[in-house]
Coordinates of C-alpha atoms and ligand atoms in Angstrom, one line a residue:
M28 CA 189.6 76.7 119.2
M29 CA 186.8 73.7 120.9
G30 CA 184.7 76.7 122.5
H31 CA 182.4 75.9 125.2
V32 CA 179.4 74.4 125.9
S33 CA 176.7 76.6 127.3
M34 CA 172.8 75.7 127.7
N35 CA 172.2 76.6 124.1
N36 CA 174.7 74.0 122.9
K37 CA 174.6 71.5 124.6
R38 CA 173.5 68.7 122.3
S39 CA 175.8 70.0 119.4
S40 CA 178.9 69.7 122.0
E41 CA 178.2 66.0 122.1
W42 CA 179.4 66.0 118.3
F43 CA 181.9 69.5 118.6
R44 CA 184.1 68.7 121.7
A45 CA 184.0 65.1 121.2
P46 CA 187.3 63.6 122.8
G47 CA 190.3 63.0 120.9
Y48 CA 189.8 62.6 117.0
Y49 CA 186.0 62.4 116.7
G50 CA 185.7 66.5 117.6
F51 CA 188.8 67.1 115.7
S52 CA 187.6 66.1 112.5
R53 CA 184.0 67.2 113.6
R54 CA 185.1 70.5 114.0
A55 CA 187.4 70.1 111.1
W56 CA 185.3 68.9 108.2
L57 CA 182.6 71.4 109.3
R58 CA 184.3 74.3 108.6
S59 CA 184.8 72.9 104.9
E60 CA 182.1 74.6 104.2
G61 CA 184.2 78.4 105.2
F62 CA 183.3 78.4 109.0
P63 CA 185.3 79.9 111.2
A64 CA 186.8 79.3 114.2
D65 CA 184.7 80.2 116.6
I66 CA 180.9 78.7 115.5
F67 CA 182.1 76.2 117.9
D68 CA 181.5 78.9 120.6
G69 CA 179.0 77.9 122.4
K70 CA 176.5 78.6 119.6
P71 CA 173.9 76.8 119.0
V72 CA 173.1 74.3 115.7
I73 CA 170.0 75.4 114.6
G74 CA 168.7 73.3 112.0
I75 CA 166.9 74.8 108.8
C76 CA 164.5 71.2 107.6
N77 CA 163.4 72.4 105.0
S78 CA 160.8 70.1 102.3
W79 CA 161.7 72.7 99.3
S80 CA 161.6 71.2 95.9
E81 CA 160.6 71.9 92.3
L82 CA 158.9 68.6 92.2
N83 CA 156.4 70.9 95.2
N84 CA 155.3 74.0 93.3
C85 CA 153.4 75.1 96.9
N86 CA 156.6 74.6 98.0
A87 CA 159.0 76.0 96.4
H88 CA 160.1 79.0 97.4
L89 CA 161.1 78.1 100.8
R90 CA 164.7 78.2 100.3
D91 CA 164.3 81.9 99.9
L92 CA 162.5 81.7 103.4
A93 CA 165.4 79.6 104.7
V94 CA 167.4 82.7 103.8
A95 CA 165.6 84.5 106.1
V96 CA 165.4 81.8 108.7
K97 CA 169.6 81.8 108.6
R98 CA 169.3 86.5 109.2
G99 CA 167.3 85.6 112.4
V100 CA 169.7 82.7 113.7
I101 CA 172.4 84.4 112.7
A102 CA 171.5 87.8 114.5
A103 CA 170.1 85.7 118.3
G104 CA 174.1 83.8 117.9
G105 CA 173.2 80.6 115.9
L106 CA 174.6 78.2 113.6
P107 CA 171.8 77.2 111.3
L108 CA 172.4 74.5 108.9
E109 CA 169.9 74.4 105.9
F110 CA 169.5 70.6 105.5
P111 CA 166.6 68.8 103.1
T112 CA 164.3 65.9 103.5
I113 CA 161.9 64.4 101.3
S114 CA 158.9 66.7 99.7
L115 CA 155.9 65.7 98.8
G116 CA 154.2 67.4 96.2
E117 CA 150.7 66.9 96.1
M118 CA 150.2 67.2 92.8
F119 CA 152.3 64.7 91.5
M120 CA 153.0 62.0 93.6
R121 CA 151.6 58.7 93.0
P122 CA 149.4 57.0 94.0
T123 CA 149.3 59.9 96.6
T124 CA 151.6 61.7 99.1
M125 CA 149.4 60.4 101.7
L126 CA 151.5 56.9 101.0
F127 CA 154.5 58.7 102.2
R128 CA 153.4 61.1 104.6
N129 CA 154.9 58.2 106.9
L130 CA 158.1 57.8 105.5
M131 CA 158.5 61.4 105.4
A132 CA 157.9 62.5 108.9
M133 CA 160.4 58.8 109.4
D134 CA 163.2 61.0 107.8
V135 CA 162.1 64.2 109.8
E136 CA 162.5 62.7 113.5
E137 CA 166.1 60.7 112.1
S138 CA 167.0 63.8 110.1
I139 CA 167.3 65.4 113.5
R140 CA 168.3 63.0 115.9
A141 CA 171.2 61.1 113.7
N142 CA 172.7 65.5 113.4
P143 CA 174.0 67.2 115.6
L144 CA 171.6 70.1 116.5
D145 CA 169.8 72.0 118.6
G146 CA 167.0 73.4 117.8
V147 CA 165.2 72.9 114.1
V148 CA 162.9 75.4 112.2
L149 CA 161.0 73.6 109.6
L150 CA 159.5 75.0 106.8
C151 CA 156.8 73.5 105.3
G152 CA 153.2 74.2 102.7
C153 CA 151.5 71.8 100.6
D154 CA 149.5 69.3 102.3
K155 CA 151.2 66.6 104.1
T156 CA 154.7 68.7 104.3
T157 CA 153.4 69.6 107.4
P158 CA 151.5 66.9 109.6
A159 CA 155.3 65.0 108.6
Q160 CA 157.2 66.9 110.2
L161 CA 154.5 67.8 112.7
M162 CA 154.9 64.2 113.7
G163 CA 158.9 63.9 113.3
A164 CA 159.4 66.5 115.6
A165 CA 157.0 65.6 118.0
S166 CA 158.9 62.5 118.1
A167 CA 162.4 63.6 117.8
D168 CA 161.9 66.3 120.6
L169 CA 164.0 69.0 120.5
P170 CA 163.0 72.5 120.6
A171 CA 161.2 72.7 117.1
I172 CA 159.2 76.2 115.3
M173 CA 157.5 75.8 112.5
V174 CA 156.8 78.4 109.4
P175 CA 155.1 77.7 107.0
G176 CA 154.8 78.8 103.1
G177 CA 152.0 80.4 103.0
P178 CA 149.0 80.3 100.2
M179 CA 149.2 81.2 96.9
I180 CA 147.4 84.3 96.0
A181 CA 144.3 84.0 94.7
G182 CA 143.8 83.4 91.0
Q183 CA 142.1 85.8 88.7
W184 CA 140.1 85.0 85.6
R185 CA 138.0 87.6 83.3
G186 CA 137.5 89.7 86.9
K187 CA 136.1 86.9 88.7
A188 CA 138.9 85.8 91.4
L189 CA 139.8 81.6 91.7
G190 CA 140.4 79.6 94.4
S191 CA 143.1 76.4 92.8
G192 CA 141.4 73.1 94.1
T193 CA 138.0 74.0 94.9
D194 CA 137.6 76.4 91.2
G195 CA 139.1 74.3 89.4
R196 CA 137.0 71.5 90.0
K197 CA 133.8 73.3 88.9
I198 CA 135.6 74.4 86.0
F199 CA 136.9 71.5 85.3
D200 CA 133.0 70.3 85.9
L201 CA 131.9 73.3 83.3
Y202 CA 135.1 71.7 80.6
R203 CA 133.8 67.9 80.6
T204 CA 130.1 68.9 80.0
G205 CA 131.1 71.1 76.9
R206 CA 129.7 74.6 78.4
L207 CA 133.4 75.9 78.4
T208 CA 136.1 75.8 75.3
D209 CA 139.6 74.4 75.2
E210 CA 140.7 78.4 74.8
E211 CA 139.3 79.1 77.7
L212 CA 140.3 76.5 79.7
C213 CA 143.7 76.6 78.5
E214 CA 142.7 80.8 79.6
V215 CA 142.0 79.4 82.5
E216 CA 144.9 76.9 83.4
S217 CA 147.3 80.2 83.1
C218 CA 145.8 82.1 85.7
I219 CA 144.2 79.5 88.2
A220 CA 147.4 79.1 90.4
R221 CA 149.9 82.3 90.1
T222 CA 152.2 82.6 92.7
A223 CA 154.1 79.3 94.7
G224 CA 152.9 79.4 97.8
H225 CA 149.7 76.0 99.2
C226 CA 146.5 76.0 97.2
T227 CA 144.2 79.4 98.2
V228 CA 140.9 77.1 99.4
M229 CA 140.7 75.8 103.1
G230 CA 142.4 73.0 101.1
T231 CA 144.2 70.3 103.3
A232 CA 147.5 72.7 103.7
S233 CA 145.7 75.8 104.3
T234 CA 143.9 73.9 107.3
M235 CA 147.4 72.2 109.1
T236 CA 149.7 75.3 108.5
S237 CA 146.4 76.7 110.4
L238 CA 146.2 74.1 112.9
A239 CA 150.1 74.5 113.6
E240 CA 149.9 78.0 114.4
V241 CA 146.5 76.9 117.4
L242 CA 148.6 74.2 118.1
G243 CA 151.2 76.5 119.1
M244 CA 154.5 75.3 116.8
T245 CA 154.6 78.9 115.0
L246 CA 154.9 82.0 115.9
P247 CA 151.2 84.0 116.1
G248 CA 150.2 85.3 112.9
C249 CA 152.1 83.3 110.7
A250 CA 150.0 80.7 109.0
N251 CA 148.0 82.6 107.1
I252 CA 150.3 85.5 105.2
P253 CA 150.7 84.7 101.3
A254 CA 154.1 83.1 100.4
P255 CA 154.6 85.9 98.4
D256 CA 154.1 88.9 101.2
S257 CA 157.1 90.3 102.8
R258 CA 155.7 89.8 105.8
R259 CA 156.0 86.2 105.1
M260 CA 160.2 87.1 104.6
A261 CA 159.5 89.2 108.3
I262 CA 158.7 86.3 110.3
A263 CA 160.6 83.9 109.0
E264 CA 163.7 86.1 110.5
L265 CA 161.9 86.6 113.6
S266 CA 160.6 82.3 113.9
G267 CA 164.7 81.8 113.1
R268 CA 165.7 84.7 116.0
R269 CA 163.2 83.0 117.9
V270 CA 164.3 79.4 117.9
V271 CA 167.6 80.4 119.5
E272 CA 165.4 81.6 122.9
M273 CA 163.7 78.5 122.4
V274 CA 166.9 76.3 122.6
E275 CA 168.0 78.7 125.6
A276 CA 164.9 78.1 127.3
G277 CA 164.3 74.5 126.4
L278 CA 160.7 74.5 125.1
K279 CA 160.3 71.2 123.6
P280 CA 157.2 69.8 121.5
S281 CA 156.6 67.6 124.3
Q282 CA 155.2 70.7 126.2
I283 CA 153.6 72.5 123.6
L284 CA 151.5 70.0 122.3
T285 CA 149.2 68.5 125.2
R286 CA 146.3 67.1 125.1
E287 CA 144.7 70.4 125.5
A288 CA 146.9 72.5 122.7
F289 CA 144.9 69.1 120.8
E290 CA 142.0 70.0 121.8
N291 CA 141.9 73.8 120.3
A292 CA 143.2 72.6 116.7
I293 CA 139.9 70.5 117.0
T294 CA 137.8 73.7 117.6
A295 CA 139.9 75.3 115.6
L296 CA 139.4 72.6 112.9
M297 CA 135.7 73.0 113.4
A298 CA 135.5 76.8 113.4
L299 CA 137.5 77.4 110.1
G300 CA 135.1 75.0 107.7
G301 CA 139.0 72.9 108.0
S302 CA 139.8 69.6 105.6
T303 CA 138.6 66.0 106.7
N304 CA 142.2 65.7 106.6
G305 CA 143.2 67.4 109.6
V306 CA 141.2 64.5 111.3
I307 CA 143.2 61.7 109.9
H308 CA 147.0 64.3 110.7
L309 CA 146.2 65.6 114.0
I310 CA 144.7 61.3 115.7
A311 CA 148.4 60.7 114.2
I312 CA 150.5 63.4 115.6
A313 CA 148.8 63.4 118.6
G314 CA 149.6 59.8 118.5
R315 CA 153.3 60.4 118.9
L316 CA 153.4 62.3 121.8
G317 CA 150.8 59.7 123.5
I318 CA 148.5 61.7 123.6
R319 CA 145.2 59.0 122.6
I320 CA 141.9 61.5 120.4
T321 CA 139.4 60.1 119.2
L322 CA 136.9 60.7 116.4
D323 CA 134.4 61.1 119.8
D324 CA 136.4 63.7 120.4
F325 CA 136.0 66.0 116.9
D326 CA 132.2 65.1 116.9
R327 CA 132.1 66.0 121.0
I328 CA 133.7 69.3 120.2
S329 CA 132.0 70.1 116.8
R330 CA 129.4 70.1 118.2
R331 CA 129.6 72.8 119.7
T332 CA 131.9 75.0 117.9
P333 CA 130.4 77.4 114.7
C334 CA 131.4 77.2 111.6
I335 CA 132.5 81.3 111.5
V336 CA 135.2 81.7 108.7
N337 CA 133.3 81.8 105.6
V338 CA 136.5 80.8 103.0
K339 CA 135.9 78.0 100.2
P340 CA 135.3 74.7 100.1
S341 CA 132.9 75.9 102.5
G342 CA 132.1 79.6 101.8
E343 CA 132.7 82.8 99.6
F344 CA 136.2 83.7 100.3
L345 CA 140.2 82.5 99.7
M346 CA 142.9 83.1 102.4
E347 CA 144.3 86.0 101.2
D348 CA 140.4 87.4 102.3
L349 CA 141.2 85.1 105.8
F350 CA 144.5 86.6 106.4
H351 CA 143.5 90.8 105.7
A352 CA 140.7 89.6 108.1
G353 CA 142.9 88.8 110.8
G354 CA 144.0 85.6 110.1
V355 CA 144.2 82.6 112.6
P356 CA 144.5 85.0 115.8
A357 CA 141.2 86.8 114.8
V358 CA 139.6 83.0 114.3
L359 CA 140.3 82.2 118.0
K360 CA 139.2 85.6 119.3
R361 CA 136.0 84.4 118.6
V362 CA 135.9 81.6 119.7
E363 CA 137.5 82.3 122.6
S364 CA 135.3 81.1 125.3
L365 CA 136.2 76.7 123.7
L366 CA 140.0 77.2 124.0
H367 CA 141.8 76.3 126.4
S368 CA 144.1 79.4 126.8
A369 CA 146.9 78.4 129.3
C370 CA 148.6 76.3 126.1
M371 CA 152.0 77.1 126.1
T372 CA 153.1 78.7 122.2
A373 CA 156.1 78.9 120.4
N374 CA 156.9 82.3 121.2
G375 CA 157.1 82.0 125.3
K376 CA 153.2 83.3 125.5
T377 CA 150.4 80.7 125.7
L378 CA 147.1 81.0 123.1
G379 CA 145.3 83.3 125.6
E380 CA 148.0 86.0 125.5
N381 CA 148.9 86.0 122.3
I382 CA 145.5 86.2 120.9
A383 CA 144.3 89.0 123.6
A384 CA 144.3 92.0 121.5
A385 CA 143.0 90.3 118.2
E386 CA 140.6 91.6 115.8
S387 CA 138.3 90.0 113.1
L388 CA 138.6 93.1 110.1
N389 CA 136.1 91.9 108.5
D390 CA 132.8 90.1 110.0
N391 CA 131.9 88.4 106.6
V392 CA 135.0 86.8 106.5
I393 CA 135.5 85.5 109.9
R394 CA 131.7 85.6 110.8
R395 CA 130.6 86.7 114.3
R396 CA 129.2 83.3 116.4
E397 CA 125.2 84.9 116.6
T398 CA 125.6 84.8 112.4
P399 CA 128.0 81.8 111.8
L400 CA 128.4 79.9 108.3
A401 CA 127.1 76.8 110.7
A402 CA 125.6 76.0 113.7
E403 CA 128.1 73.0 114.0
G404 CA 131.6 72.6 113.5
G405 CA 132.7 72.0 109.5
I406 CA 133.1 68.1 110.5
A407 CA 130.7 65.5 111.5
I408 CA 131.8 62.1 113.1
L409 CA 129.2 59.1 111.5
Y410 CA 128.6 55.6 113.0
G411 CA 126.9 52.4 111.8
N412 CA 126.6 48.8 110.9
L413 CA 128.8 50.9 107.5
A414 CA 131.2 51.8 109.4
P415 CA 131.7 50.3 112.5
D416 CA 134.8 51.9 113.1
G417 CA 133.6 55.4 112.1
A418 CA 133.4 57.6 108.9
V419 CA 133.6 61.5 108.1
I420 CA 131.9 64.1 107.0
K421 CA 133.0 68.1 105.8
Q422 CA 128.9 68.6 106.3
T423 CA 129.4 72.2 105.3
A424 CA 130.7 71.7 102.5
A425 CA 127.6 69.2 101.4
S426 CA 124.2 69.8 99.7
P427 CA 121.9 70.3 103.1
E428 CA 119.7 68.9 101.2
L429 CA 121.4 65.4 101.1
L430 CA 122.6 65.3 104.7
T431 CA 119.6 63.0 105.7
H432 CA 118.4 60.9 102.6
R433 CA 117.7 57.2 101.7
G434 CA 119.1 56.1 97.9
R435 CA 119.8 52.1 96.4
A436 CA 123.7 51.5 95.8
L437 CA 125.4 51.9 92.8
V438 CA 129.2 49.9 93.9
F439 CA 131.9 50.1 92.2
E440 CA 135.0 47.2 93.1
N441 CA 137.2 50.9 92.6
R442 CA 138.5 53.5 91.1
E443 CA 139.4 52.6 87.5
E444 CA 135.9 50.4 87.5
M445 CA 134.3 54.1 88.4
Q446 CA 136.6 55.5 86.1
G447 CA 135.3 53.6 83.2
R448 CA 131.6 54.2 83.8
I449 CA 131.2 57.2 86.0
D450 CA 129.9 59.2 81.6
S451 CA 128.7 56.1 80.7
D452 CA 125.1 57.1 79.1
D453 CA 123.4 54.0 81.0
L454 CA 124.8 54.4 84.1
P455 CA 121.9 53.4 86.3
V456 CA 121.6 55.8 88.1
D457 CA 119.7 58.9 89.2
R458 CA 119.3 61.9 91.6
D459 CA 118.8 59.4 94.8
T460 CA 121.3 56.7 93.9
V461 CA 124.3 56.2 96.4
L462 CA 127.4 55.3 94.5
V463 CA 129.4 52.8 96.6
M464 CA 133.4 53.1 96.3
R465 CA 135.6 50.5 97.8
S466 CA 139.4 49.5 98.1
C467 CA 140.9 53.0 98.2
G468 CA 141.6 53.0 101.7
P469 CA 145.1 53.2 103.1
K470 CA 145.6 49.2 102.6
G471 CA 143.7 49.1 99.6
A472 CA 144.1 51.3 97.5
P473 CA 147.5 51.4 98.7
G474 CA 148.1 54.9 100.7
M475 CA 143.9 55.7 100.9
P476 CA 144.1 58.8 98.3
E477 CA 142.1 61.4 97.9
W478 CA 139.5 59.8 95.2
G479 CA 136.9 59.9 97.7
Q480 CA 135.3 62.7 95.4
I481 CA 133.1 60.5 93.2
P482 CA 133.0 62.8 90.2
M483 CA 129.1 63.4 89.3
P484 CA 128.5 60.9 86.6
R485 CA 128.0 63.1 83.4
K486 CA 124.4 62.0 82.7
L487 CA 122.9 63.3 85.6
L488 CA 125.4 67.0 85.0
N489 CA 123.7 67.1 81.8
Q490 CA 119.8 66.6 84.4
G491 CA 121.0 70.1 86.4
V492 CA 122.5 67.1 88.8
A493 CA 124.7 68.8 91.0
D494 CA 125.5 66.6 93.7
M495 CA 124.6 63.6 95.0
V496 CA 125.6 61.3 98.3
R497 CA 128.9 58.9 97.5
I498 CA 130.6 56.7 100.1
S499 CA 134.4 55.8 100.4
D500 CA 137.0 54.5 102.2
A501 CA 139.2 56.8 100.5
R502 CA 140.2 60.8 101.7
M503 CA 139.1 63.6 99.8
S504 CA 141.3 66.8 98.8
G505 CA 140.4 69.3 101.3
T506 CA 139.8 71.7 98.3
S507 CA 136.7 69.4 97.1
F508 CA 132.6 69.5 97.8
G509 CA 129.7 67.9 97.8
T510 CA 127.9 65.3 100.0
V511 CA 130.8 62.7 100.4
V512 CA 131.2 60.4 103.4
L513 CA 134.8 59.1 103.9
H514 CA 137.4 57.0 105.9
V515 CA 135.0 54.3 105.9
A516 CA 136.6 52.3 108.9
P517 CA 136.9 49.9 108.8
E518 CA 138.1 50.2 105.0
S519 CA 136.7 47.4 102.6
A520 CA 140.2 45.5 101.3
V521 CA 140.5 44.2 105.6
G522 CA 136.7 42.6 105.7
G523 CA 134.7 46.4 106.7
P524 CA 131.4 45.9 105.5
L525 CA 131.4 48.5 103.0
A526 CA 133.6 45.5 100.9
V527 CA 130.1 43.7 101.5
V528 CA 127.4 46.5 100.0
R529 CA 126.0 45.2 97.1
T530 CA 123.8 47.4 94.1
G531 CA 120.7 47.5 94.7
D532 CA 121.2 47.5 98.5
E533 CA 119.7 50.5 100.6
I534 CA 121.8 52.9 102.5
V535 CA 120.7 55.6 105.2
L536 CA 122.4 58.8 106.2
D537 CA 121.9 60.6 108.6
V538 CA 124.2 63.8 109.8
P539 CA 121.6 64.8 112.5
A540 CA 122.3 61.3 113.8
R541 CA 125.2 60.6 113.3
K542 CA 124.6 57.4 111.2
L543 CA 125.7 55.4 108.3
E544 CA 124.0 52.6 107.8
L545 CA 123.4 49.5 105.4
C546 CA 120.0 48.5 105.1
V547 CA 120.8 45.3 105.2
A548 CA 119.0 42.6 108.5
Q549 CA 122.8 41.9 110.3
D550 CA 122.9 38.4 109.4
E551 CA 123.1 38.4 105.4
I552 CA 125.9 41.1 106.2
A553 CA 127.5 37.9 108.6
A554 CA 126.9 35.5 105.9
R555 CA 128.7 38.3 103.3
L556 CA 131.5 39.1 104.7
K557 CA 132.4 34.9 105.5
L558 CA 132.8 34.8 101.9
F559 CA 135.0 38.0 102.1
Q560 CA 138.2 37.9 100.0
P561 CA 141.7 39.7 100.9
P562 CA 143.1 41.4 98.1
K563 CA 145.8 40.4 97.6
P564 CA 148.9 43.1 98.4
H565 CA 149.8 45.7 96.6
Y566 CA 154.1 45.5 96.9
E567 CA 155.9 42.1 97.6
R568 CA 159.2 44.7 98.8
G569 CA 160.2 48.3 100.0
Y570 CA 159.0 50.6 101.4
G571 CA 155.3 49.5 100.2
R572 CA 155.5 46.6 102.0
L573 CA 156.5 47.6 105.1
F574 CA 153.5 50.4 104.8
L575 CA 151.3 47.9 104.0
E576 CA 152.5 45.6 107.3
H577 CA 152.0 48.5 109.7
V578 CA 149.8 51.6 108.6
T579 CA 147.0 51.5 110.9
Q580 CA 143.3 52.4 109.6
A581 CA 141.9 56.3 109.0
N582 CA 140.0 56.6 112.7
L583 CA 143.2 55.9 114.0
G584 CA 144.9 58.1 112.2
C585 CA 146.9 56.0 109.1
D586 CA 150.6 56.0 111.1
F587 CA 152.6 53.3 111.6
D588 CA 151.7 51.1 114.9
F589 CA 155.0 51.1 115.2
L590 CA 156.0 54.9 115.3
S591 CA 153.3 56.2 117.7
G592 CA 154.0 56.6 121.8
P593 CA 157.1 59.5 123.4
Ligands
FES30 FE1 150.1 71.8 97.2 FE2 147.7 72.1 96.7 S1 148.8 71.2 95.6 S2 148.5 72.2 99.0

């Protein structure tokens, strides 16, 4: 009846083999779910940490995926127990899912730590669910493997493939300017997002799930399999089998998530043309293990890494095309000389061993190093008197002619003001104006929403101007594009220089020189900052108050100060 303790169930045995009443009652209560007595017979207990939710369409299929994981766990001799956590649906949550990433990470960490588990399978997909699970699992540090839900299949409209967020925004601009009818917009609405799964461009979800694979936290080839593809179920089953072996071997996240693994992830982020959000999330995940990666690491690696993945918003194709071209392993093969190939991964092999036989099957989707999409990585880090602690730009999704630019600022105090004015016919803008928006950072908004892609003023769209320089302390959706400077740190709400830019001030953006400068004398900036008054806090109580009191700035990953460290 009491079973036995093996290497596989050492931790869960502390619950189920506890002496006296406690062991008895825990066994009895678990058996109320209909399990026979032999489930305690040396079997490792594998938690399936599921971010399924009908309030998160991207993850709506994860209960089906959990069934496949369970098959694998059982086949390998484990006991799978599925449990929910909070899920973060990018499209629905107010004011932004980023406000809740740390809450989900805490939920994941404490659910793993508090329960009788020997190992865990992490099911994720939509943007924040992947970093939140990686942060929580890194802190809990039990053997863990991730199975992302995969990208949705491509939208289709009148013979054209549509990529969720990226094409949605372009199509909506056509509608805003009267070039698309209500009926046509309604048609697009029906077919741009056709299946469960995360957005099908190289947005934040595709970026973070791909980086989870690069970090070694998934089986090789897992990240890019489309959500409805049968191979996703198969790899979920294999992951269920594998986690049982990981428990036996004692292979923990802290052995996989090393500094070298994070450098590999940064290299992949650049080669993929991945989301700027990847910068914040990688810093936060690494921080959980006491590994300090900085914006300078991103810039150093960006300068040596070509952007070779031709997927929207930086390129032309969609995630489905990347999968058919060979996915993450084929991308890594192309930049192999820039990687630490000895890093350990979830399947017990090194990254180098995993990609040994990988090859690109489509050189237009995964470009050769000699013919990249861009010579440098997708993301550049900027510094200057407007961003003393750094700012970020996705240079591959920007207009090349605007990467070096001087223009006069038009300042919006916050998003509400911007929304109220942006389409007015007398907005004082021309194509050289630099739009500046503040109060969008971690504390200012709060939660640092994806408001950074300030819409193009309708006045300029009607003149055929498609892009202009925009600067804020916000984030931007990974599906967005344009010459958009983001993550300005320190943010305006804590008295960063962004707080004192005035309409009419000149600003210089020089991406090749990595500069973001406010052309105002330093004395004058200091005098203006002396008058700065911090805004009233958004929350007096509850989780919001905890967030405001403990969230760090964008350059530090926006984790809570008390959660970093092993
Ligand atoms: Fe979930 Fe885009 S809305 S990934």
